[in-house]
Amino acid sequence: MITNEFWLDRWKTGRIGFHQEGVNPKLIEFWPVLPKGSRVLVPLCGKSNDMIWLAEQGYEVTGVELSSLAVIQFLGDNDLAFSTHQDGNLKVHTVDGLPLRIVEGDYFEFNENNFDACYDRAAMVAMPDSKRSDYVTHTLERLSPSATVLLVSLEYDGDKQGPPFSVTEQSVVDLWGSEIQKIASENLAQTNPSYKEQGHSIFKESVWRIHPE
Ligand SMILES: C[S@@+](CC[C@H](N)C(=O)[O-])C[C@H]1O[C@@H](n2cnc3c(N)ncnc32)[C@H](O)[C@@H]1O
């Protein structure tokens, strides 16, 4: 079962193979230009450097992450000064000198609204089947009606147990709504031999977007 304890334990024991040292190339390639100061939500953010890139573009970035270790590592690795305040069960860490906040706690308790955009890499696919629909509903509720979403999804064959979980294209549309459009797709099993070695002939990474064109 994928519980909050599961994720806290992954961070405690350093099993964070999902973390990428650089900025995700798909973010750089496919993030649309939005007005400076747009509020961007990064659910289940881990210690992703993608948040630094987004903040450097002039957006007001809010990452939400369960693990205090992830938060400490993110702030430490990037040498960021910050201040912290408590908001109910959540701890809000506001970074000095960059438009960036990390909210530490359970995403399902995070209830701010009216975000202009959302970046989901390794978040929806981290959620098991039983929680995925709640995750997407909770995320859509945080966004303004005209918000942009950039989503990176995975779909694979073989008997791998997630996370990351395989999510079909039909499920992505069912979950996020008919406005979501696939804008790129790559079968990593064709380009990276390690996926073949793990028994996959398909390990498809797709990029999806809701607004703007
Ligand atoms: C697969 S990682 C992806 C992290 C990040 N998006 C990235 O690209 O590196 C999923 C992250 O979600 C966090 N997480 C899982 N459940 C959560 C929850 N209910 N609330 C907040 N964070 C959660 C985990 O601690 C983990 O850091």
CSV table of N, CA and C in Angstrom, one decimal, residues 50-115:
chain,number,residue,atom,x,y,z
A,50,ASP,N,13.1,21.8,-10.9
A,50,ASP,CA,12.2,22.4,-11.8
A,50,ASP,C,11.5,23.6,-11.2
A,51,MET,N,11.4,23.6,-9.9
A,51,MET,CA,10.8,24.7,-9.2
A,51,MET,C,11.7,26.0,-9.3
A,52,ILE,N,13.0,25.7,-9.2
A,52,ILE,CA,13.9,26.9,-9.3
A,52,ILE,C,13.8,27.5,-10.7
A,53,TRP,N,13.7,26.6,-11.7
A,53,TRP,CA,13.6,27.1,-13.1
A,53,TRP,C,12.4,27.9,-13.3
A,54,LEU,N,11.2,27.4,-12.8
A,54,LEU,CA,10.0,28.1,-12.9
A,54,LEU,C,10.0,29.5,-12.2
A,55,ALA,N,10.6,29.5,-11.0
A,55,ALA,CA,10.7,30.8,-10.2
A,55,ALA,C,11.6,31.7,-11.0
A,56,GLU,N,12.7,31.2,-11.6
A,56,GLU,CA,13.6,32.1,-12.3
A,56,GLU,C,12.9,32.7,-13.6
A,57,GLN,N,11.9,32.1,-14.0
A,57,GLN,CA,11.1,32.6,-15.2
A,57,GLN,C,10.2,33.8,-14.7
A,58,GLY,N,10.1,34.0,-13.4
A,58,GLY,CA,9.3,35.1,-12.9
A,58,GLY,C,7.9,34.7,-12.4
A,59,TYR,N,7.7,33.4,-12.3
A,59,TYR,CA,6.4,32.9,-11.8
A,59,TYR,C,6.5,32.9,-10.2
A,60,GLU,N,5.3,32.9,-9.6
A,60,GLU,CA,5.2,32.8,-8.2
A,60,GLU,C,4.9,31.3,-7.9
A,61,VAL,N,5.9,30.6,-7.5
A,61,VAL,CA,5.9,29.1,-7.4
A,61,VAL,C,5.6,28.6,-6.0
A,62,THR,N,4.6,27.7,-5.9
A,62,THR,CA,4.3,27.0,-4.7
A,62,THR,C,4.4,25.5,-4.9
A,63,GLY,N,5.4,24.9,-4.2
A,63,GLY,CA,5.5,23.4,-4.2
A,63,GLY,C,4.9,22.9,-2.9
A,64,VAL,N,4.3,21.7,-3.0
A,64,VAL,CA,3.7,21.1,-1.8
A,64,VAL,C,4.4,19.7,-1.7
A,65,GLU,N,4.9,19.4,-0.5
A,65,GLU,CA,5.7,18.2,-0.3
A,65,GLU,C,5.5,17.7,1.1
A,66,LEU,N,5.3,16.4,1.2
A,66,LEU,CA,5.0,15.7,2.5
A,66,LEU,C,6.3,15.7,3.4
A,67,SER,N,7.4,15.3,2.8
A,67,SER,CA,8.6,15.0,3.6
A,67,SER,C,9.4,16.2,4.0
A,68,SER,N,9.6,16.3,5.3
A,68,SER,CA,10.5,17.4,5.8
A,68,SER,C,11.9,17.2,5.3
A,69,LEU,N,12.3,16.0,5.1
A,69,LEU,CA,13.7,15.7,4.6
A,69,LEU,C,13.9,16.3,3.2
A,70,ALA,N,12.8,16.1,2.4
A,70,ALA,CA,12.9,16.6,1.0
A,70,ALA,C,13.0,18.1,1.0
A,71,VAL,N,12.2,18.7,1.9
A,71,VAL,CA,12.2,20.2,2.0
A,71,VAL,C,13.6,20.7,2.4
A,72,ILE,N,14.1,20.0,3.5
A,72,ILE,CA,15.4,20.5,4.0
A,72,ILE,C,16.5,20.3,2.9
A,73,GLN,N,16.4,19.2,2.2
A,73,GLN,CA,17.4,18.9,1.2
A,73,GLN,C,17.3,20.0,0.0
A,74,PHE,N,16.1,20.2,-0.3
A,74,PHE,CA,15.8,21.2,-1.4
A,74,PHE,C,16.4,22.6,-1.0
A,75,LEU,N,16.1,23.0,0.2
A,75,LEU,CA,16.6,24.4,0.6
A,75,LEU,C,18.1,24.4,0.8
A,76,GLY,N,18.6,23.3,1.3
A,76,GLY,CA,20.0,23.2,1.6
A,76,GLY,C,20.8,23.1,0.3
A,77,ASP,N,20.4,22.1,-0.6
A,77,ASP,CA,21.2,21.9,-1.8
A,77,ASP,C,21.2,23.2,-2.7
A,78,ASN,N,20.2,24.0,-2.6
A,78,ASN,CA,20.2,25.2,-3.4
A,78,ASN,C,20.6,26.4,-2.6
A,79,ASP,N,21.1,26.2,-1.4
A,79,ASP,CA,21.7,27.3,-0.6
A,79,ASP,C,20.7,28.4,-0.5
A,80,LEU,N,19.4,28.1,-0.2
A,80,LEU,CA,18.4,29.1,-0.1
A,80,LEU,C,18.1,29.5,1.3
A,81,ALA,N,18.1,30.8,1.6
A,81,ALA,CA,17.6,31.3,2.9
A,81,ALA,C,16.1,31.4,2.8
A,82,PHE,N,15.5,31.2,4.0
A,82,PHE,CA,14.0,31.1,4.0
A,82,PHE,C,13.5,31.4,5.4
A,83,SER,N,12.2,31.7,5.4
A,83,SER,CA,11.5,31.9,6.7
A,83,SER,C,10.3,30.9,6.7
A,84,THR,N,9.9,30.5,7.9
A,84,THR,CA,8.8,29.5,8.0
A,84,THR,C,7.7,30.0,8.9
A,85,HIS,N,6.5,29.7,8.5
A,85,HIS,CA,5.4,29.9,9.4
A,85,HIS,C,4.4,28.7,9.3
A,86,GLN,N,3.7,28.5,10.4
A,86,GLN,CA,2.8,27.3,10.5
A,86,GLN,C,1.4,27.8,10.1
A,87,ASP,N,0.7,27.0,9.3
A,87,ASP,CA,-0.6,27.3,8.8
A,87,ASP,C,-1.4,26.0,9.0
A,88,GLY,N,-2.1,25.9,10.2
A,88,GLY,CA,-2.8,24.6,10.5
A,88,GLY,C,-1.8,23.5,10.6
A,89,ASN,N,-2.0,22.4,9.9
A,89,ASN,CA,-1.1,21.3,9.9
A,89,ASN,C,0.1,21.5,8.9
A,90,LEU,N,0.1,22.6,8.2
A,90,LEU,CA,1.1,22.8,7.1
A,90,LEU,C,2.1,23.8,7.6
A,91,LYS,N,3.4,23.5,7.1
A,91,LYS,CA,4.4,24.5,7.4
A,91,LYS,C,4.8,25.2,6.1
A,92,VAL,N,4.8,26.5,6.1
A,92,VAL,CA,5.0,27.2,4.8
A,92,VAL,C,6.4,27.8,4.9
A,93,HIS,N,7.3,27.4,4.0
A,93,HIS,CA,8.7,27.9,3.9
A,93,HIS,C,8.7,28.9,2.8
A,94,THR,N,9.0,30.1,3.1
A,94,THR,CA,9.1,31.2,2.0
A,94,THR,C,10.5,31.5,1.8
A,95,VAL,N,11.0,31.4,0.5
A,95,VAL,CA,12.4,31.5,0.2
A,95,VAL,C,12.7,33.0,0.0
A,96,ASP,N,13.8,33.5,0.5
A,96,ASP,CA,14.3,34.8,0.3
A,96,ASP,C,14.8,35.0,-1.1
A,97,GLY,N,14.5,36.1,-1.8
A,97,GLY,CA,15.1,36.4,-3.1
A,97,GLY,C,14.6,35.7,-4.3
A,98,LEU,N,13.7,34.8,-4.1
A,98,LEU,CA,13.1,34.1,-5.3
A,98,LEU,C,11.6,33.9,-5.0
A,99,PRO,N,10.7,34.0,-6.0
A,99,PRO,CA,9.3,33.9,-5.7
A,99,PRO,C,8.8,32.5,-5.6
A,100,LEU,N,9.2,31.9,-4.4
A,100,LEU,CA,9.1,30.4,-4.2
A,100,LEU,C,8.7,30.1,-2.8
A,101,ARG,N,7.7,29.3,-2.7
A,101,ARG,CA,7.3,28.8,-1.3
A,101,ARG,C,7.3,27.3,-1.4
A,102,ILE,N,7.7,26.6,-0.3
A,102,ILE,CA,7.4,25.2,-0.2
A,102,ILE,C,6.5,24.9,0.9
A,103,VAL,N,5.4,24.3,0.6
A,103,VAL,CA,4.4,24.0,1.7
A,103,VAL,C,4.7,22.6,2.1
A,104,GLU,N,5.0,22.4,3.4
A,104,GLU,CA,5.3,21.0,3.9
A,104,GLU,C,4.1,20.4,4.6
A,105,GLY,N,3.7,19.3,4.1
A,105,GLY,CA,2.5,18.6,4.7
A,105,GLY,C,1.8,17.8,3.6
A,106,ASP,N,0.6,17.3,4.1
A,106,ASP,CA,-0.1,16.4,3.2
A,106,ASP,C,-0.9,17.3,2.1
A,107,TYR,N,-0.6,17.0,0.9
A,107,TYR,CA,-1.2,17.7,-0.2
A,107,TYR,C,-2.8,17.8,-0.1
A,108,PHE,N,-3.4,16.8,0.5
A,108,PHE,CA,-4.8,16.8,0.5
A,108,PHE,C,-5.3,17.7,1.6
A,109,GLU,N,-4.4,18.3,2.4
A,109,GLU,CA,-4.8,19.3,3.4
A,109,GLU,C,-4.5,20.7,2.9
A,110,PHE,N,-3.9,20.8,1.7
A,110,PHE,CA,-3.6,22.1,1.1
A,110,PHE,C,-4.7,22.6,0.3
A,111,ASN,N,-5.3,23.8,0.7
A,111,ASN,CA,-6.5,24.2,0.2
A,111,ASN,C,-6.5,25.6,-0.5
A,112,GLU,N,-5.3,26.1,-0.8
A,112,GLU,CA,-5.3,27.4,-1.5
A,112,GLU,C,-5.8,27.2,-2.9
A,113,ASN,N,-6.4,28.3,-3.4
A,113,ASN,CA,-7.1,28.3,-4.7
A,113,ASN,C,-6.5,29.3,-5.7
A,114,ASN,N,-7.1,29.3,-6.9
A,114,ASN,CA,-6.8,30.3,-7.9
A,114,ASN,C,-5.4,30.3,-8.4
A,115,PHE,N,-4.8,29.2,-8.5
A,115,PHE,CA,-3.5,29.1,-9.2
A,115,PHE,C,-3.7,29.2,-10.7
